[in-house]
Amino acid sequence: MILSFTLDGEPRTLDLDPGLRAVDVLREHCGVTAPKEGCGTGECGACAVLVDGEVRLSCLMLAAQLDGRTVTTARGLGGAGPHPVQEALADRGGVQCGFCTPGVAVTAAAFLERHPDPTRAEIRDALSGNLCRCTGYHKIVDAVEDAAERMRKERGGRK
Amino acid sequence: MNVLFPATADAVLEALRAHPDARLMAGGTDLLVRRRAGAVAPGVLVCLERVADLNGVEVLGDAIRIGAATTLTAILENGAIRERLPLLRDAAGAFASPPVRNMATLGGNLCTASPAADTLPPLCVLGAEAEILSSSGTRRMPVADFVTGPGRTALEPGELLGSVTVPVPGGGTIQHFEKVGRRKAMAIAVVSLAALLRVEGGVIAEARLAWGSVGPTVVRCPEAEALLAGRAPTLETFRAAGESVRRAVRPIDDVRASAGYRRRVAANLLLRLAEKAGPAALG
């Protein structure tokens, strides 16, 4: 099956088995290793990517479902540079081993687009499908709070 | 593997006629997990994500119609559901995790027919009706009859769940949902309770109760419902109904909880209704 989709801002056309998993298409056939396979069953969120701006688990998507879509991984999340969520994760120590980070980054970025001024409880709920076994979540939540503030300032600055 | 993307419900039925062994895939959050485990190996998948007429929430007077391929996120964020079916909204909010809710659908939850399906107890107490499409016509049945056992539904070969229509309870009806799991997110229910209580003149005029995860499918308890009717919604009333609940449920021991624990929690979840209904009875 010929698949055409946009990946991190670049058009891609590939001839692939439509039954492959999207995570394998991205990692093995496109060379984009930002999404990780943690559990492979939708429990951990490490494989999360944005499909047309919404969070999806790429381990539970087929290659065929990518056709015609715009896919954004942590690699292309901020465009040319890092996204404010990625900067805040680095600055606030929200990254330890880094395995969950790409999934956390895209999930938090999509959440902040819709909820620019969230409470900590809302952040924890939004990230409840992203497991981290290192930092203990506090620093990740700190980072998302910080990112929300950075994004609000950016928006305010443009007005 | 061949993956088809029909754009209309009619095209889905046509695909099922052309490929009798095809599997339907809605969100894929269950089917693709089972495929990975080697439990299913479909040669043809009919993917429902681009079928416009199976997707969406529509208010029809005193009822709300939800397309089978509507995601749990769309249900959670729908204004009419939040306002008029808070019971279903709460179940959608307790469902898996935000990324899974972006993919998983109401129809998928019903057709997977897990004993722990989060949306099933609410739809049963609300008296929701399933609309089943096929090339020979449309038939309807209560959602409570649609799910016939663990992993089993009333769907015949070539049929498709089109939508679920949920009657909106009258004003003043208390709607309640609670799920007990090992953690808040990504938990399969240990026990869940959906309840509708109509309180009039300080007493319970009607109670409808359904439990998840304590039997092969949803468990109702007419005995407890009858016991509650006509009594004040106090802690003592709900405690008194507990014994019939412990007898009605048929839980199993599994990795998540023991049968004994489930039986006790199923009865105790009723006690929360006193907090919700007590003030309504006074006011």
JSON list of C-alpha atoms in Angstrom, two decimals, chain B residues 35-167:
[
{"chain": "B", "resi": 35, "resn": "ARG", "atom": "CA", "xyz": [-3.39, -9.15, 17.58]},
{"chain": "B", "resi": 36, "resn": "ARG", "atom": "CA", "xyz": [0.00, -8.47, 19.19]},
{"chain": "B", "resi": 37, "resn": "ALA", "atom": "CA", "xyz": [-0.63, -11.34, 21.63]},
{"chain": "B", "resi": 38, "resn": "GLY", "atom": "CA", "xyz": [-1.42, -13.63, 18.70]},
{"chain": "B", "resi": 39, "resn": "ALA", "atom": "CA", "xyz": [-5.05, -14.10, 19.76]},
{"chain": "B", "resi": 40, "resn": "VAL", "atom": "CA", "xyz": [-6.41, -12.73, 16.45]},
{"chain": "B", "resi": 41, "resn": "ALA", "atom": "CA", "xyz": [-4.86, -12.57, 12.99]},
{"chain": "B", "resi": 42, "resn": "PRO", "atom": "CA", "xyz": [-7.39, -10.88, 10.70]},
{"chain": "B", "resi": 43, "resn": "GLY", "atom": "CA", "xyz": [-6.74, -11.08, 6.96]},
{"chain": "B", "resi": 44, "resn": "VAL", "atom": "CA", "xyz": [-9.03, -8.13, 6.27]},
{"chain": "B", "resi": 45, "resn": "LEU", "atom": "CA", "xyz": [-9.67, -5.27, 8.69]},
{"chain": "B", "resi": 46, "resn": "VAL", "atom": "CA", "xyz": [-12.52, -2.84, 8.13]},
{"chain": "B", "resi": 47, "resn": "CYS", "atom": "CA", "xyz": [-11.42, 0.33, 9.90]},
{"chain": "B", "resi": 48, "resn": "LEU", "atom": "CA", "xyz": [-14.25, 2.55, 11.14]},
{"chain": "B", "resi": 49, "resn": "GLU", "atom": "CA", "xyz": [-12.29, 5.73, 11.93]},
{"chain": "B", "resi": 50, "resn": "ARG", "atom": "CA", "xyz": [-13.33, 7.51, 8.71]},
{"chain": "B", "resi": 51, "resn": "VAL", "atom": "CA", "xyz": [-17.02, 6.54, 8.70]},
{"chain": "B", "resi": 52, "resn": "ALA", "atom": "CA", "xyz": [-18.71, 9.91, 9.15]},
{"chain": "B", "resi": 53, "resn": "ASP", "atom": "CA", "xyz": [-22.25, 8.63, 9.83]},
{"chain": "B", "resi": 54, "resn": "LEU", "atom": "CA", "xyz": [-21.11, 6.40, 12.72]},
{"chain": "B", "resi": 55, "resn": "ASN", "atom": "CA", "xyz": [-19.42, 9.30, 14.48]},
{"chain": "B", "resi": 56, "resn": "GLY", "atom": "CA", "xyz": [-20.94, 12.06, 16.57]},
{"chain": "B", "resi": 57, "resn": "VAL", "atom": "CA", "xyz": [-23.37, 13.01, 19.31]},
{"chain": "B", "resi": 58, "resn": "GLU", "atom": "CA", "xyz": [-26.85, 14.25, 18.45]},
{"chain": "B", "resi": 59, "resn": "VAL", "atom": "CA", "xyz": [-29.59, 15.55, 20.76]},
{"chain": "B", "resi": 60, "resn": "LEU", "atom": "CA", "xyz": [-33.00, 14.16, 19.73]},
{"chain": "B", "resi": 61, "resn": "GLY", "atom": "CA", "xyz": [-35.56, 15.79, 22.04]},
{"chain": "B", "resi": 62, "resn": "ASP", "atom": "CA", "xyz": [-35.53, 13.73, 25.26]},
{"chain": "B", "resi": 63, "resn": "ALA", "atom": "CA", "xyz": [-32.78, 11.41, 24.10]},
{"chain": "B", "resi": 64, "resn": "ILE", "atom": "CA", "xyz": [-29.15, 11.62, 23.02]},
{"chain": "B", "resi": 65, "resn": "ARG", "atom": "CA", "xyz": [-27.92, 9.51, 20.12]},
{"chain": "B", "resi": 66, "resn": "ILE", "atom": "CA", "xyz": [-24.24, 8.55, 20.10]},
{"chain": "B", "resi": 67, "resn": "GLY", "atom": "CA", "xyz": [-22.67, 7.07, 16.97]},
{"chain": "B", "resi": 68, "resn": "ALA", "atom": "CA", "xyz": [-20.89, 3.77, 17.61]},
{"chain": "B", "resi": 69, "resn": "ALA", "atom": "CA", "xyz": [-17.54, 5.12, 16.37]},
{"chain": "B", "resi": 70, "resn": "THR", "atom": "CA", "xyz": [-17.65, 8.19, 18.66]},
{"chain": "B", "resi": 71, "resn": "THR", "atom": "CA", "xyz": [-14.55, 8.34, 20.84]},
{"chain": "B", "resi": 72, "resn": "LEU", "atom": "CA", "xyz": [-14.64, 8.42, 24.62]},
{"chain": "B", "resi": 73, "resn": "THR", "atom": "CA", "xyz": [-12.96, 11.85, 24.48]},
{"chain": "B", "resi": 74, "resn": "ALA", "atom": "CA", "xyz": [-15.80, 13.20, 22.32]},
{"chain": "B", "resi": 75, "resn": "ILE", "atom": "CA", "xyz": [-18.31, 11.83, 24.85]},
{"chain": "B", "resi": 76, "resn": "LEU", "atom": "CA", "xyz": [-16.35, 13.29, 27.77]},
{"chain": "B", "resi": 77, "resn": "GLU", "atom": "CA", "xyz": [-16.19, 16.74, 26.16]},
{"chain": "B", "resi": 78, "resn": "ASN", "atom": "CA", "xyz": [-19.74, 16.91, 24.78]},
{"chain": "B", "resi": 79, "resn": "GLY", "atom": "CA", "xyz": [-21.78, 19.68, 26.41]},
{"chain": "B", "resi": 80, "resn": "ALA", "atom": "CA", "xyz": [-25.18, 17.93, 26.19]},
{"chain": "B", "resi": 81, "resn": "ILE", "atom": "CA", "xyz": [-23.78, 14.75, 27.75]},
{"chain": "B", "resi": 82, "resn": "ARG", "atom": "CA", "xyz": [-22.04, 16.68, 30.53]},
{"chain": "B", "resi": 83, "resn": "GLU", "atom": "CA", "xyz": [-25.27, 18.48, 31.37]},
{"chain": "B", "resi": 84, "resn": "ARG", "atom": "CA", "xyz": [-27.86, 15.72, 30.89]},
{"chain": "B", "resi": 85, "resn": "LEU", "atom": "CA", "xyz": [-26.02, 12.41, 31.24]},
{"chain": "B", "resi": 86, "resn": "PRO", "atom": "CA", "xyz": [-23.38, 13.12, 33.91]},
{"chain": "B", "resi": 87, "resn": "LEU", "atom": "CA", "xyz": [-23.42, 9.40, 34.72]},
{"chain": "B", "resi": 88, "resn": "LEU", "atom": "CA", "xyz": [-22.07, 8.55, 31.28]},
{"chain": "B", "resi": 89, "resn": "ARG", "atom": "CA", "xyz": [-19.67, 11.49, 31.36]},
{"chain": "B", "resi": 90, "resn": "ASP", "atom": "CA", "xyz": [-18.20, 10.26, 34.66]},
{"chain": "B", "resi": 91, "resn": "ALA", "atom": "CA", "xyz": [-17.77, 6.76, 33.23]},
{"chain": "B", "resi": 92, "resn": "ALA", "atom": "CA", "xyz": [-16.00, 8.22, 30.19]},
{"chain": "B", "resi": 93, "resn": "GLY", "atom": "CA", "xyz": [-13.75, 10.20, 32.54]},
{"chain": "B", "resi": 94, "resn": "ALA", "atom": "CA", "xyz": [-12.81, 7.04, 34.44]},
{"chain": "B", "resi": 95, "resn": "PHE", "atom": "CA", "xyz": [-12.08, 5.19, 31.20]},
{"chain": "B", "resi": 96, "resn": "ALA", "atom": "CA", "xyz": [-8.43, 4.15, 30.61]},
{"chain": "B", "resi": 97, "resn": "SER", "atom": "CA", "xyz": [-6.25, 7.25, 29.97]},
{"chain": "B", "resi": 98, "resn": "PRO", "atom": "CA", "xyz": [-6.51, 10.40, 27.83]},
{"chain": "B", "resi": 99, "resn": "PRO", "atom": "CA", "xyz": [-4.57, 8.95, 24.84]},
{"chain": "B", "resi": 100, "resn": "VAL", "atom": "CA", "xyz": [-6.64, 5.75, 24.88]},
{"chain": "B", "resi": 101, "resn": "ARG", "atom": "CA", "xyz": [-9.84, 7.83, 25.15]},
{"chain": "B", "resi": 102, "resn": "ASN", "atom": "CA", "xyz": [-8.79, 9.69, 21.99]},
{"chain": "B", "resi": 103, "resn": "MET", "atom": "CA", "xyz": [-8.88, 6.38, 20.11]},
{"chain": "B", "resi": 104, "resn": "ALA", "atom": "CA", "xyz": [-11.32, 4.03, 21.87]},
{"chain": "B", "resi": 105, "resn": "THR", "atom": "CA", "xyz": [-15.00, 4.28, 20.93]},
{"chain": "B", "resi": 106, "resn": "LEU", "atom": "CA", "xyz": [-18.34, 3.66, 22.63]},
{"chain": "B", "resi": 107, "resn": "GLY", "atom": "CA", "xyz": [-19.23, 0.95, 20.10]},
{"chain": "B", "resi": 108, "resn": "GLY", "atom": "CA", "xyz": [-15.87, -0.69, 20.60]},
{"chain": "B", "resi": 109, "resn": "ASN", "atom": "CA", "xyz": [-16.39, -0.80, 24.36]},
{"chain": "B", "resi": 110, "resn": "LEU", "atom": "CA", "xyz": [-19.79, -2.47, 23.90]},
{"chain": "B", "resi": 111, "resn": "CYS", "atom": "CA", "xyz": [-18.68, -4.92, 21.19]},
{"chain": "B", "resi": 112, "resn": "THR", "atom": "CA", "xyz": [-15.58, -5.97, 23.14]},
{"chain": "B", "resi": 113, "resn": "ALA", "atom": "CA", "xyz": [-18.14, -6.85, 25.82]},
{"chain": "B", "resi": 114, "resn": "SER", "atom": "CA", "xyz": [-15.70, -7.05, 28.70]},
{"chain": "B", "resi": 115, "resn": "PRO", "atom": "CA", "xyz": [-17.31, -7.80, 32.09]},
{"chain": "B", "resi": 116, "resn": "ALA", "atom": "CA", "xyz": [-15.44, -4.67, 33.24]},
{"chain": "B", "resi": 117, "resn": "ALA", "atom": "CA", "xyz": [-16.63, -2.37, 30.39]},
{"chain": "B", "resi": 118, "resn": "ASP", "atom": "CA", "xyz": [-16.89, 1.09, 31.96]},
{"chain": "B", "resi": 119, "resn": "THR", "atom": "CA", "xyz": [-19.77, 2.37, 29.80]},
{"chain": "B", "resi": 120, "resn": "LEU", "atom": "CA", "xyz": [-22.00, -0.66, 30.17]},
{"chain": "B", "resi": 121, "resn": "PRO", "atom": "CA", "xyz": [-23.44, -0.16, 33.70]},
{"chain": "B", "resi": 122, "resn": "PRO", "atom": "CA", "xyz": [-24.42, 3.48, 32.95]},
{"chain": "B", "resi": 123, "resn": "LEU", "atom": "CA", "xyz": [-26.04, 2.58, 29.62]},
{"chain": "B", "resi": 124, "resn": "CYS", "atom": "CA", "xyz": [-27.99, -0.24, 31.31]},
{"chain": "B", "resi": 125, "resn": "VAL", "atom": "CA", "xyz": [-29.49, 1.90, 34.08]},
{"chain": "B", "resi": 126, "resn": "LEU", "atom": "CA", "xyz": [-30.24, 4.67, 31.60]},
{"chain": "B", "resi": 127, "resn": "GLY", "atom": "CA", "xyz": [-32.23, 2.22, 29.47]},
{"chain": "B", "resi": 128, "resn": "ALA", "atom": "CA", "xyz": [-30.10, 2.88, 26.36]},
{"chain": "B", "resi": 129, "resn": "GLU", "atom": "CA", "xyz": [-31.02, 1.21, 23.09]},
{"chain": "B", "resi": 130, "resn": "ALA", "atom": "CA", "xyz": [-28.60, -0.20, 20.53]},
{"chain": "B", "resi": 131, "resn": "GLU", "atom": "CA", "xyz": [-29.26, 0.31, 16.81]},
{"chain": "B", "resi": 132, "resn": "ILE", "atom": "CA", "xyz": [-27.97, -2.62, 14.75]},
{"chain": "B", "resi": 133, "resn": "LEU", "atom": "CA", "xyz": [-27.49, -2.14, 11.02]},
{"chain": "B", "resi": 134, "resn": "SER", "atom": "CA", "xyz": [-27.37, -4.79, 8.33]},
{"chain": "B", "resi": 135, "resn": "SER", "atom": "CA", "xyz": [-27.95, -4.97, 4.60]},
{"chain": "B", "resi": 136, "resn": "SER", "atom": "CA", "xyz": [-31.43, -6.38, 5.28]},
{"chain": "B", "resi": 137, "resn": "GLY", "atom": "CA", "xyz": [-32.52, -3.57, 7.60]},
{"chain": "B", "resi": 138, "resn": "THR", "atom": "CA", "xyz": [-32.16, -2.06, 11.06]},
{"chain": "B", "resi": 139, "resn": "ARG", "atom": "CA", "xyz": [-33.11, -3.62, 14.38]},
{"chain": "B", "resi": 140, "resn": "ARG", "atom": "CA", "xyz": [-33.05, -2.21, 17.89]},
{"chain": "B", "resi": 141, "resn": "MET", "atom": "CA", "xyz": [-32.63, -3.76, 21.30]},
{"chain": "B", "resi": 142, "resn": "PRO", "atom": "CA", "xyz": [-31.80, -2.63, 24.83]},
{"chain": "B", "resi": 143, "resn": "VAL", "atom": "CA", "xyz": [-28.03, -2.33, 25.37]},
{"chain": "B", "resi": 144, "resn": "ALA", "atom": "CA", "xyz": [-28.58, -4.63, 28.36]},
{"chain": "B", "resi": 145, "resn": "ASP", "atom": "CA", "xyz": [-29.59, -7.39, 25.91]},
{"chain": "B", "resi": 146, "resn": "PHE", "atom": "CA", "xyz": [-26.97, -6.49, 23.30]},
{"chain": "B", "resi": 147, "resn": "VAL", "atom": "CA", "xyz": [-24.11, -7.76, 25.48]},
{"chain": "B", "resi": 148, "resn": "THR", "atom": "CA", "xyz": [-24.85, -11.43, 26.09]},
{"chain": "B", "resi": 149, "resn": "GLY", "atom": "CA", "xyz": [-21.73, -12.51, 27.98]},
{"chain": "B", "resi": 150, "resn": "PRO", "atom": "CA", "xyz": [-18.00, -11.96, 28.30]},
{"chain": "B", "resi": 151, "resn": "GLY", "atom": "CA", "xyz": [-16.80, -11.10, 24.78]},
{"chain": "B", "resi": 152, "resn": "ARG", "atom": "CA", "xyz": [-20.19, -11.96, 23.32]},
{"chain": "B", "resi": 153, "resn": "THR", "atom": "CA", "xyz": [-22.85, -9.74, 21.76]},
{"chain": "B", "resi": 154, "resn": "ALA", "atom": "CA", "xyz": [-26.12, -10.17, 19.89]},
{"chain": "B", "resi": 155, "resn": "LEU", "atom": "CA", "xyz": [-24.46, -9.12, 16.61]},
{"chain": "B", "resi": 156, "resn": "GLU", "atom": "CA", "xyz": [-25.01, -11.62, 13.80]},
{"chain": "B", "resi": 157, "resn": "PRO", "atom": "CA", "xyz": [-22.52, -12.05, 10.95]},
{"chain": "B", "resi": 158, "resn": "GLY", "atom": "CA", "xyz": [-22.77, -9.09, 8.56]},
{"chain": "B", "resi": 159, "resn": "GLU", "atom": "CA", "xyz": [-24.26, -6.79, 11.23]},
{"chain": "B", "resi": 160, "resn": "LEU", "atom": "CA", "xyz": [-22.83, -3.55, 12.54]},
{"chain": "B", "resi": 161, "resn": "LEU", "atom": "CA", "xyz": [-23.57, -1.58, 15.72]},
{"chain": "B", "resi": 162, "resn": "GLY", "atom": "CA", "xyz": [-24.64, 1.80, 14.34]},
{"chain": "B", "resi": 163, "resn": "SER", "atom": "CA", "xyz": [-25.44, 3.90, 17.39]},
{"chain": "B", "resi": 164, "resn": "VAL", "atom": "CA", "xyz": [-26.71, 3.97, 20.94]},
{"chain": "B", "resi": 165, "resn": "THR", "atom": "CA", "xyz": [-29.70, 6.11, 21.88]},
{"chain": "B", "resi": 166, "resn": "VAL", "atom": "CA", "xyz": [-29.84, 7.14, 25.52]},
{"chain": "B", "resi": 167, "resn": "PRO", "atom": "CA", "xyz": [-33.06, 8.50, 27.06]}
]
